[in-house]
MMTF fields as JSON, N, C-alpha, C and O atoms, coordinates in Angstrom:
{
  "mmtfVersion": "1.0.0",
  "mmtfProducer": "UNKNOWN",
  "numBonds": 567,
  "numAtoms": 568,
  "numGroups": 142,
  "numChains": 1,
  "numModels": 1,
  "chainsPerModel": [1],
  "groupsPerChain": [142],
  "chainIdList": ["A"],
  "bondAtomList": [4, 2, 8, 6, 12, 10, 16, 14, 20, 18, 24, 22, 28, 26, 32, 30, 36, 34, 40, 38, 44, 42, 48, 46, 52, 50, 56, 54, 60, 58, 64, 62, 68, 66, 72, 70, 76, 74, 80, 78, 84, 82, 88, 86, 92, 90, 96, 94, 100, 98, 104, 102, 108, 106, 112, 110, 116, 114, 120, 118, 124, 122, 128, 126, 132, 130, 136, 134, 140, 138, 144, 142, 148, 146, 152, 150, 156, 154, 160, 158, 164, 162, 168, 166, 172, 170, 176, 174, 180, 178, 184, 182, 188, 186, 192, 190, 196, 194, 200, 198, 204, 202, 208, 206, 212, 210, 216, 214, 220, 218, 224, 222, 228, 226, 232, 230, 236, 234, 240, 238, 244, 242, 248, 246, 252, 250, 256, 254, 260, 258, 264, 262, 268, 266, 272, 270, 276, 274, 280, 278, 284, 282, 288, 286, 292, 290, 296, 294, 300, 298, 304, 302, 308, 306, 312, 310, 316, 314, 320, 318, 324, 322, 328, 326, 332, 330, 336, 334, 340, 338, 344, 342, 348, 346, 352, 350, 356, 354, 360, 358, 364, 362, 368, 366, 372, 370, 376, 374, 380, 378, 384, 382, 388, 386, 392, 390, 396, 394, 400, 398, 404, 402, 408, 406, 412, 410, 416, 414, 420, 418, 424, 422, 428, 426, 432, 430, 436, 434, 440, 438, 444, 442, 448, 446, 452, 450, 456, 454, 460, 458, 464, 462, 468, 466, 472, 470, 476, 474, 480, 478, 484, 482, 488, 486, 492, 490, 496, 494, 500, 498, 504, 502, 508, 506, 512, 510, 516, 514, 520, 518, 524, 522, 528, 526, 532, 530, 536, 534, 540, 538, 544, 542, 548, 546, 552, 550, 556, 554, 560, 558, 564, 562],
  "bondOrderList": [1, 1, 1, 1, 1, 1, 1, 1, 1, 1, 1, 1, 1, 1, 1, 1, 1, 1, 1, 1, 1, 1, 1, 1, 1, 1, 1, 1, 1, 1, 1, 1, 1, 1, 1, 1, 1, 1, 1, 1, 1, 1, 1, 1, 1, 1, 1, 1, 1, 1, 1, 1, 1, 1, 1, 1, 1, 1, 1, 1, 1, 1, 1, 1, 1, 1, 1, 1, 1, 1, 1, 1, 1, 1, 1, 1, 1, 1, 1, 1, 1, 1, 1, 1, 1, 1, 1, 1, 1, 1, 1, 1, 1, 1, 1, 1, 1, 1, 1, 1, 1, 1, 1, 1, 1, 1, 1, 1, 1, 1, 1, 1, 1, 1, 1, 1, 1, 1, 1, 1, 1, 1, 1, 1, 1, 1, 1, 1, 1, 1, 1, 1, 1, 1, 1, 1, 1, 1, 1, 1, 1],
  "groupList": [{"groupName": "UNK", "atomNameList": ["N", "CA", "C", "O"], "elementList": ["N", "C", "C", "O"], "formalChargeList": [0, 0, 0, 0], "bondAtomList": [1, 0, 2, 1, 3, 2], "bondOrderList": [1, 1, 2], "singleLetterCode": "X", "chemCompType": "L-PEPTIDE LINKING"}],
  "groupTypeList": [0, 0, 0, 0, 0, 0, 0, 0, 0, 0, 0, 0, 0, 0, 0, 0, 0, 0, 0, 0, 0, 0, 0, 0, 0, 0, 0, 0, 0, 0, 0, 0, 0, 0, 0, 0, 0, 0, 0, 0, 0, 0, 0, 0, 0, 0, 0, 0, 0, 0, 0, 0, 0, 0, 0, 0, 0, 0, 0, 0, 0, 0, 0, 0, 0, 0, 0, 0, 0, 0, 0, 0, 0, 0, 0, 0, 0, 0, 0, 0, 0, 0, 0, 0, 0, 0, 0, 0, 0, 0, 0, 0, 0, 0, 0, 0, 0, 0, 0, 0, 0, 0, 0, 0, 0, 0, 0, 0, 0, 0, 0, 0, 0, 0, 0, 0, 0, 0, 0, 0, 0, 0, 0, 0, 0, 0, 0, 0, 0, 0, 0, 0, 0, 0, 0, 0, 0, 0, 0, 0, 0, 0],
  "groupIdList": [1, 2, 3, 4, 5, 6, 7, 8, 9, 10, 11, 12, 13, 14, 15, 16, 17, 18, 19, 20, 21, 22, 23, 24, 25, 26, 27, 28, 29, 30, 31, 32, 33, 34, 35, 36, 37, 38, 39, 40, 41, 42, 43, 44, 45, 46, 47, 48, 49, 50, 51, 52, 53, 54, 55, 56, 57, 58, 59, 60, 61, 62, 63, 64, 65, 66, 67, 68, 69, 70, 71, 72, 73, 74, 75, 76, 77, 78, 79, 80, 81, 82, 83, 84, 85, 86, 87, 88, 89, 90, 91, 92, 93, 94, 95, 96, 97, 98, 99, 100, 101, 102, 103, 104, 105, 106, 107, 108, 109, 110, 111, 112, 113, 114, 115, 116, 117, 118, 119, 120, 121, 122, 123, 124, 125, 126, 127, 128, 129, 130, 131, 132, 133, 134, 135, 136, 137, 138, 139, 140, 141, 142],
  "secStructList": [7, 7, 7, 1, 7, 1, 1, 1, 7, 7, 7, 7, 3, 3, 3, 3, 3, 3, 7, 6, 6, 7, 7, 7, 6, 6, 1, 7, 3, 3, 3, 3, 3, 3, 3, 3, 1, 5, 6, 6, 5, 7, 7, 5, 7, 7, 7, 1, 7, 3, 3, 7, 4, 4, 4, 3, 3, 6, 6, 6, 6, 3, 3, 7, 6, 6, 1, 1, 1, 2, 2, 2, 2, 2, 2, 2, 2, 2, 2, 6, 6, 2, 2, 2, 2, 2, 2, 2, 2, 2, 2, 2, 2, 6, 6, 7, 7, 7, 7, 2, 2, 2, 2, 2, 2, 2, 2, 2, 2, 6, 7, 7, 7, 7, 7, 1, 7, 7, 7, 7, 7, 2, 2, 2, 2, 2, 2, 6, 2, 2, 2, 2, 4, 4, 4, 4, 1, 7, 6, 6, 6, 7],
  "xCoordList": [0.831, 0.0, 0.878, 1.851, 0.57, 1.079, 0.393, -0.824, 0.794, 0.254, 1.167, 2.289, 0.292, 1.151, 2.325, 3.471, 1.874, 2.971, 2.105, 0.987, 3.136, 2.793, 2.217, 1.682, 1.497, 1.121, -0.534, -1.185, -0.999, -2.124, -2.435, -3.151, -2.094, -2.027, -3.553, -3.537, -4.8, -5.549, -5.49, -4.51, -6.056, -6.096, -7.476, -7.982, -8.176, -9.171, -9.724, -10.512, -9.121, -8.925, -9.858, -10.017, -10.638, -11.527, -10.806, -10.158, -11.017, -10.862, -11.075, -10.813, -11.753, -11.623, -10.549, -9.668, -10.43, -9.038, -9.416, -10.389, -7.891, -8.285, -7.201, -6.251, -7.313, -5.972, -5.615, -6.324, -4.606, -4.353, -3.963, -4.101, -3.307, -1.969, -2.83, -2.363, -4.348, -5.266, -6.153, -7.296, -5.654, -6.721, -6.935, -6.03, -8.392, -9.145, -8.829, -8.355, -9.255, -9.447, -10.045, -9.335, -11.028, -11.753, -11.128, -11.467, -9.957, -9.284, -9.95, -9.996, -10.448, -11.074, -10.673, -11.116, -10.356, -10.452, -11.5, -12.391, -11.37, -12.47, -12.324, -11.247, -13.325, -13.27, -13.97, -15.111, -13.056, -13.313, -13.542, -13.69, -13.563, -13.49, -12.321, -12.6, -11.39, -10.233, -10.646, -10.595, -10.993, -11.116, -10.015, -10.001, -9.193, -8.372, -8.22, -8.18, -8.156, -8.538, -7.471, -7.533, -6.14, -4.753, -3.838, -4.293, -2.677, -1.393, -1.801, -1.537, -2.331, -1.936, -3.165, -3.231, -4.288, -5.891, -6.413, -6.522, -6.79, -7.376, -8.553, -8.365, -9.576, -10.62, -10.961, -11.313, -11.004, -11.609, -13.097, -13.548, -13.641, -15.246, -15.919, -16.379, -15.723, -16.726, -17.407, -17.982, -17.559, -18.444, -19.406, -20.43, -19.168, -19.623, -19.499, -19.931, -18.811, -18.201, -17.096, -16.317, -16.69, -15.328, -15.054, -15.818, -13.973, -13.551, -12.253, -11.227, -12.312, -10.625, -9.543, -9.802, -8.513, -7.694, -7.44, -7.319, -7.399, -7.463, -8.392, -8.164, -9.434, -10.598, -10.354, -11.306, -9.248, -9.022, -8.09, -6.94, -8.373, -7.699, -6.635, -7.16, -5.644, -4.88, -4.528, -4.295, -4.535, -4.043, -5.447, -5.623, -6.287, -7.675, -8.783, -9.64, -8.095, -8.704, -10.121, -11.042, -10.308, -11.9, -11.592, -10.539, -12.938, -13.263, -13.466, -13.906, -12.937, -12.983, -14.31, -14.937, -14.774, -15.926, -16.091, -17.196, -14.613, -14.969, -15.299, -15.565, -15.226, -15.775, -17.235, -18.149, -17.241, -18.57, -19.174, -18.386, -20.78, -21.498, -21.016, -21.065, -20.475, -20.004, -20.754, -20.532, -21.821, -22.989, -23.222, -23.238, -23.333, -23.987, -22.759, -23.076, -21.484, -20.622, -20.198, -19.887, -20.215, -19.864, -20.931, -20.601, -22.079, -23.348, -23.017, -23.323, -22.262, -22.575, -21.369, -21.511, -19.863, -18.935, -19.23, -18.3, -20.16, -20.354, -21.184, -20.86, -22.39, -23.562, -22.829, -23.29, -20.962, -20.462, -19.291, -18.5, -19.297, -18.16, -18.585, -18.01, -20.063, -20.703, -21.238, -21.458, -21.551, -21.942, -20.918, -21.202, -19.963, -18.233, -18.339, -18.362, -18.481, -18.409, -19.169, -18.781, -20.466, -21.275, -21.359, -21.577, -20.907, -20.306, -19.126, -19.047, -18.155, -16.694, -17.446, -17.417, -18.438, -19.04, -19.311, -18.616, -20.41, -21.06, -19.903, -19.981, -19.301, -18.32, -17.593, -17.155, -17.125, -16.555, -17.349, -16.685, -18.707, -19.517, -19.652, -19.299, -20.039, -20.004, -19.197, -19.388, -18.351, -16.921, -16.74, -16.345, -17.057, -16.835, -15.454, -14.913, -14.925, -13.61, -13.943, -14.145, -13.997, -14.279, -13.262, -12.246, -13.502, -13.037, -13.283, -14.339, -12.138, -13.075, -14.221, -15.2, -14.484, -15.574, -16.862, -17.945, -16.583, -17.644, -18.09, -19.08, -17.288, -17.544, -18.365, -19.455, -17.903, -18.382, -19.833, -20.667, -19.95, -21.237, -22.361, -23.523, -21.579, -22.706, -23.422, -24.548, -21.734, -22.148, -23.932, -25.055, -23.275, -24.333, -25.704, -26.759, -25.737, -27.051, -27.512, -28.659, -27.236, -27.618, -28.838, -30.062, -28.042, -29.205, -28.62, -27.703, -29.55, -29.523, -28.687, -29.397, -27.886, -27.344, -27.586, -27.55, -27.907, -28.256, -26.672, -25.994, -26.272, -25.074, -24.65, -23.559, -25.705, -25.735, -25.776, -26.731, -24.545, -24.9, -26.517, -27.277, -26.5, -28.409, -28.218, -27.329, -28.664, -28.338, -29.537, -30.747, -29.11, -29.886, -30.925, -30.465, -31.786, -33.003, -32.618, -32.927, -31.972, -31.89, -33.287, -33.129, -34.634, -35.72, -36.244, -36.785, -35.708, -36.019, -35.479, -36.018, -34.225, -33.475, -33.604, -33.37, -34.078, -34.691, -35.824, -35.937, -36.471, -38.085, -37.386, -36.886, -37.295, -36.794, -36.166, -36.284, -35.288, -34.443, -35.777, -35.852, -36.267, -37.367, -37.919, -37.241, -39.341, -39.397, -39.037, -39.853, -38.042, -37.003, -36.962, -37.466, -36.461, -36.123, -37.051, -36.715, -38.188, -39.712, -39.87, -40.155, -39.75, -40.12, -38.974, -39.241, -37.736, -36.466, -36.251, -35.359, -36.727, -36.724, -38.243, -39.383, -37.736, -38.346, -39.159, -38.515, -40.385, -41.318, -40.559, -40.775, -39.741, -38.727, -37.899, -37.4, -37.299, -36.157, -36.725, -36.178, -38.228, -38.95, -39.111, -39.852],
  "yCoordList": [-1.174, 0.0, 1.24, 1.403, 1.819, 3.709, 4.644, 4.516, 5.268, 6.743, 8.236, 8.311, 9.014, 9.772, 10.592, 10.773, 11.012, 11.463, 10.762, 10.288, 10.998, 11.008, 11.0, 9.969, 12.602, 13.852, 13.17, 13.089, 12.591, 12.344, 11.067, 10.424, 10.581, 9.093, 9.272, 10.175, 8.516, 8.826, 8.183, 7.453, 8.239, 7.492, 7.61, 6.72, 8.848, 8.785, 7.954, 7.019, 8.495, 8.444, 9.419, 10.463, 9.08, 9.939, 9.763, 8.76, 10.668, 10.055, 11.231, 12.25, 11.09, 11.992, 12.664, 12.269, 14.175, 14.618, 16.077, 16.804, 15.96, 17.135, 17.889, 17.434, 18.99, 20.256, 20.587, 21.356, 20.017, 20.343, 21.095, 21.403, 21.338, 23.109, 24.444, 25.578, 24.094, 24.854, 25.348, 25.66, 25.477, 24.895, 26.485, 27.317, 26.764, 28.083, 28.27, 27.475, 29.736, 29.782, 28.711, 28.303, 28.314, 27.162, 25.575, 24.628, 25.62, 24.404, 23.082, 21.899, 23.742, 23.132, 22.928, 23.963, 22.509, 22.526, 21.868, 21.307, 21.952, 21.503, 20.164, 19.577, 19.727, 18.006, 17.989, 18.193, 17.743, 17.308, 15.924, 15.03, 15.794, 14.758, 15.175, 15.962, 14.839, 15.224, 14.201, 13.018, 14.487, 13.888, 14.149, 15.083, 13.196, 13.307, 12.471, 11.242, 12.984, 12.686, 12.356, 11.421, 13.036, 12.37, 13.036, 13.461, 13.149, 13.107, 14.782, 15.297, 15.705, 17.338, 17.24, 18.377, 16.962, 17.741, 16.563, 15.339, 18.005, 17.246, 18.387, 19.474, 18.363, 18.91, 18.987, 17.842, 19.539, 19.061, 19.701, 20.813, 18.626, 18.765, 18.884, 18.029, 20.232, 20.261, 19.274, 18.652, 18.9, 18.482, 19.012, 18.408, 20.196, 20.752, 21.166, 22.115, 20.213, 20.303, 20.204, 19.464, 20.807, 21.052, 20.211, 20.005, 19.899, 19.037, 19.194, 19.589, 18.957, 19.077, 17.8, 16.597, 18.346, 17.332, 15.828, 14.788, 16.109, 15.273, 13.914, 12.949, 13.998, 13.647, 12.913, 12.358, 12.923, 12.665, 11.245, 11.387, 10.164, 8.961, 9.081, 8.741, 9.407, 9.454, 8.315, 8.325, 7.102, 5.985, 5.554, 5.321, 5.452, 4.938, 6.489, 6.542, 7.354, 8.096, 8.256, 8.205, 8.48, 8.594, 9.538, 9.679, 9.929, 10.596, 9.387, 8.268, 9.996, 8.881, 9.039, 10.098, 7.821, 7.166, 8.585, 9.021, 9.234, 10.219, 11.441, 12.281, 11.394, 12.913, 13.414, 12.889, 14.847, 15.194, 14.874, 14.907, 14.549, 13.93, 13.051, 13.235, 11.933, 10.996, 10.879, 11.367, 10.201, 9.443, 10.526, 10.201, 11.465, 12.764, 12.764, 12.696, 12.836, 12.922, 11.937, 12.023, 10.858, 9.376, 9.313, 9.038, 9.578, 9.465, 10.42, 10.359, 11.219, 12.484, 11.761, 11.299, 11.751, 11.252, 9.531, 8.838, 9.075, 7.729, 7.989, 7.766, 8.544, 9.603, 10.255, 10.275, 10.96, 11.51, 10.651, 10.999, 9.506, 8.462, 7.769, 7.226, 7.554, 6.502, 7.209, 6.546, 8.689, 9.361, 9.237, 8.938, 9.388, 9.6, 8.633, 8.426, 7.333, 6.289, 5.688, 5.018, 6.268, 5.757, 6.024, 5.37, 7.997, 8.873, 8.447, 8.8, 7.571, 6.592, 5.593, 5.213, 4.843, 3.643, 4.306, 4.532, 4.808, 5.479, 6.097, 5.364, 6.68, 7.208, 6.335, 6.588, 5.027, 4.109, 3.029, 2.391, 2.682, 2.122, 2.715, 2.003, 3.806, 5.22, 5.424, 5.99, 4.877, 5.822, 7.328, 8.091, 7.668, 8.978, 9.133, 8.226, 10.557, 10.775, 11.642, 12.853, 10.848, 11.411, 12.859, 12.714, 13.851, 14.794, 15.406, 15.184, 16.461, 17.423, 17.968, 17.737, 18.571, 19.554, 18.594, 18.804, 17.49, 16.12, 16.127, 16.8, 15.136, 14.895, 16.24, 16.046, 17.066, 18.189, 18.787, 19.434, 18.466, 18.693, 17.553, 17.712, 16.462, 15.545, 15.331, 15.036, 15.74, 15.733, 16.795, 16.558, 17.982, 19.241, 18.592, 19.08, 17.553, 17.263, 16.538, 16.955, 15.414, 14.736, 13.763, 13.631, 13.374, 12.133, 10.447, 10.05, 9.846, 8.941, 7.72, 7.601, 7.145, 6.233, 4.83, 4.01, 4.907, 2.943, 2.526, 2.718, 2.119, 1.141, 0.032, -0.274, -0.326, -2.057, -1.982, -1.39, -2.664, -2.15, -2.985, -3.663, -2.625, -3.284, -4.98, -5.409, -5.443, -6.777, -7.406, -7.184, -7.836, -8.729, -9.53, -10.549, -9.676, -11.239, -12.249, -11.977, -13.564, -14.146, -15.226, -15.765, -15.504, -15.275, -13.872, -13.838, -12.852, -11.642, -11.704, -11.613, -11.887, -11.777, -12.695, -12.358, -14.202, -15.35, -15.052, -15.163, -14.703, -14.29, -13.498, -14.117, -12.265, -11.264, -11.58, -11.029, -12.757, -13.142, -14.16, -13.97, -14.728, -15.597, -14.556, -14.066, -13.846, -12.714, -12.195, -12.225, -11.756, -11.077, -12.078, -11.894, -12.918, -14.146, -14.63, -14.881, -14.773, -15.369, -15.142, -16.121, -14.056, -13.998, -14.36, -15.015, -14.409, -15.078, -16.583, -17.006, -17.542, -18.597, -19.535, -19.251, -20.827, -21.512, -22.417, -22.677, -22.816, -23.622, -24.913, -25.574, -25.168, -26.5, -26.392, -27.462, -25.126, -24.48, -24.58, -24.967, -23.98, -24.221, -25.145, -24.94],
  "zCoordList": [0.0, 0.0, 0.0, 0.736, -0.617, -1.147, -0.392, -0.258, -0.042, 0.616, -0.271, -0.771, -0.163, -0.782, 0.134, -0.279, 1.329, 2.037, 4.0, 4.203, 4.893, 6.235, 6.495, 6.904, 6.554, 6.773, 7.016, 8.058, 5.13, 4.747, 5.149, 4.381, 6.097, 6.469, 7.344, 8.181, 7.218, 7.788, 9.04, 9.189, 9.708, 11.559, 12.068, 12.752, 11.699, 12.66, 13.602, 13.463, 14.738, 16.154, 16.578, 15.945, 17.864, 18.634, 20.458, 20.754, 21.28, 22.905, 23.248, 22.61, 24.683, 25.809, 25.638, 24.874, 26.567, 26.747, 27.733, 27.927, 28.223, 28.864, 28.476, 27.839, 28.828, 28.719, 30.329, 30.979, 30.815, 32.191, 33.106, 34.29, 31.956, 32.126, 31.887, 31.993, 31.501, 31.286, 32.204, 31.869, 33.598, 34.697, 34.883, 34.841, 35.109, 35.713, 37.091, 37.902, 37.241, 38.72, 39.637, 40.556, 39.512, 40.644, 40.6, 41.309, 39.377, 39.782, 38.916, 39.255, 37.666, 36.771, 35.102, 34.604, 34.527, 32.881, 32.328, 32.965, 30.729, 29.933, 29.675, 29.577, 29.575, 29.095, 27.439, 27.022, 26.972, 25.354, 25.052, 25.885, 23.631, 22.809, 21.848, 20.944, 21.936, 20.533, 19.535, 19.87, 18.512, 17.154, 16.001, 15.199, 16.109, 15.152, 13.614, 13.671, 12.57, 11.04, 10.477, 9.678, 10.726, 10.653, 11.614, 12.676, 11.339, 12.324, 12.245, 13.332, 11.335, 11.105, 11.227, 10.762, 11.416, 11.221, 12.157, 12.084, 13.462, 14.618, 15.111, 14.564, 15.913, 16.783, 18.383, 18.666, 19.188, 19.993, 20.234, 19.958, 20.819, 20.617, 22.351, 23.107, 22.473, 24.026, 24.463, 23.57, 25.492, 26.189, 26.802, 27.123, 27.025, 28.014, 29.376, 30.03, 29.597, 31.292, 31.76, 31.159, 32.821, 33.369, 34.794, 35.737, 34.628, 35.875, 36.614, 36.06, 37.549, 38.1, 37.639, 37.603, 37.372, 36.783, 37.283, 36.636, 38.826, 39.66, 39.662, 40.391, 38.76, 38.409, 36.96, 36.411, 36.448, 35.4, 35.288, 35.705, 34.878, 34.881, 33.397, 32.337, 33.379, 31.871, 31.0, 29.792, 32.03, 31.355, 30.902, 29.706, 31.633, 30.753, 29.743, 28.861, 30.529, 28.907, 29.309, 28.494, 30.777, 30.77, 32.769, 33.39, 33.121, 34.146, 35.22, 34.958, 36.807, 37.825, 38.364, 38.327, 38.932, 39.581, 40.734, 41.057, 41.306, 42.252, 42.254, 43.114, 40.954, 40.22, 40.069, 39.433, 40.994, 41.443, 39.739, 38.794, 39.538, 38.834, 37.784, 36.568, 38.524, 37.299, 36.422, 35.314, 36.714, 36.252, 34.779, 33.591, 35.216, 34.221, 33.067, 31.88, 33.427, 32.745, 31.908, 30.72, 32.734, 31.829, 30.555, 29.402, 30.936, 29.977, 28.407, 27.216, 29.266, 27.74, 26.889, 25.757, 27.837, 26.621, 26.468, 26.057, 26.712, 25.983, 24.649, 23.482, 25.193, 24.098, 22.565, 21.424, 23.343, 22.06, 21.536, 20.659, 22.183, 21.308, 20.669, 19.726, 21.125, 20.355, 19.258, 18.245, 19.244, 18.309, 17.39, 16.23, 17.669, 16.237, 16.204, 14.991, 16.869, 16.146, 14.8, 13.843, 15.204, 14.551, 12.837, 11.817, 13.399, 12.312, 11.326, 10.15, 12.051, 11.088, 10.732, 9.562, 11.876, 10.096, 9.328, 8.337, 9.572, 8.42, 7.378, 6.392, 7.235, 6.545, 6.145, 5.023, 6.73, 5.914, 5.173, 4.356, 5.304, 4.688, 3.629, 2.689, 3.299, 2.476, 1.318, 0.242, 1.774, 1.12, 1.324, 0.444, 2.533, 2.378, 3.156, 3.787, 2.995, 4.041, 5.254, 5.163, 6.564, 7.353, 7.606, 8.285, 7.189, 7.665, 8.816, 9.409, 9.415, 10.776, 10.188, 10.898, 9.222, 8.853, 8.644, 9.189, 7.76, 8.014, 8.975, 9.261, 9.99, 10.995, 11.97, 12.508, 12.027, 12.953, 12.223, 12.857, 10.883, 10.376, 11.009, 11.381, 10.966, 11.34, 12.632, 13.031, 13.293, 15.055, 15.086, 15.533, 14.329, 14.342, 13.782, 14.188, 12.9, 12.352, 13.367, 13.526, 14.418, 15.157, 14.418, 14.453, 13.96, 12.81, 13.27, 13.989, 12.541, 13.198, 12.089, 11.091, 12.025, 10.643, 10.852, 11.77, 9.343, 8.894, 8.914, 7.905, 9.747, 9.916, 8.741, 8.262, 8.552, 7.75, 6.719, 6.215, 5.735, 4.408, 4.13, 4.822, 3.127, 2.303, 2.153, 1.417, 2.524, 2.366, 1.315, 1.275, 0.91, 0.28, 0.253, -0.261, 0.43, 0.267, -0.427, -1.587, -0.383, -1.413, -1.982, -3.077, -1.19, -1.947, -3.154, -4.259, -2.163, -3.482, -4.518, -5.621, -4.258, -5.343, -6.407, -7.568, -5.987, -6.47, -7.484, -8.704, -6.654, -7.259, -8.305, -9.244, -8.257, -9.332, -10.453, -11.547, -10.068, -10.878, -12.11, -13.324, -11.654, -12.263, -12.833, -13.737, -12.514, -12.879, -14.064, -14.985, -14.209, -15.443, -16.553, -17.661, -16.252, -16.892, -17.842, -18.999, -17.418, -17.646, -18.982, -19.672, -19.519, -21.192, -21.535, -22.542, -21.401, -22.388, -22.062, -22.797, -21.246, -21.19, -21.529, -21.163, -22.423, -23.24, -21.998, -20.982, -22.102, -21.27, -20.912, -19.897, -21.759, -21.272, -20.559, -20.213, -19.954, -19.333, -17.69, -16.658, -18.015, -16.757, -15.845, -14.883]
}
């Protein structure tokens, strides 16, 4: 396999993240989603909510059990991983290229995606096939 350079190597990668060195007065930063499309074109995607760093597990990439409203928090970044996720099938079922601007369009549409490619019936396809057939085949064929 060929790539044309590094750079364009796709990855899209999604995870939690925080900025730590970013911390506010009350001892808080933002909790994202970084969405990244390759090694040079990345996003991060609010959550909404801020947490103390302390609160932050780095090796697992997610918020601790002791963090005032887990429950609330765990819910939203499951709600938005499973959302990008759903957003990279779709885009690779597709053929499309998940880009940031894609992706961040779709987050914004909040729609819902057919996962599965179309599968087939193979009675339908049976039938149909007969069907079609029917005037170019001889009563003996039958």
């Amino acid at each position: 396999m060929q790539y044309e350079s590094n750079t364009d190597f796709t990855i899209a990668k999604y995870t939690p993240y925080i900025k730590p060195r970013y911390v506010t007065r009350e001892g808080t930063t933002v909790l994202y989603v970084r969405y990244n499309y390759n090694r040079t074109k990345r996003t991060l995607i609010s959550t909404g909510y801020s947490i103390k760093p302390e609160h932050w597990d780095s090796k697992k990439r997610w918020i601790k059990r002791a963090c005032p409203n887990y429950d609330e928090i765990d819910a939203c970044l499951i709600r938005i991983t499973s959302k990008l996720g759903e957003i990279l099938t779709y885009a690779k079922i597709n053929g499309i290229s998940p880009t940031v601007d894609f992706v961040l369009l779709e987050l914004k549409k909040n729609r819902e995606y057919e996962l599965r490619p179309n599968r087939v019936d193979i009675f339908d396809a049976l039938e149909r096939y007969i069907t079609e057939k029917a005037p170019v085949v001889s009563l003996q064929t039958k």
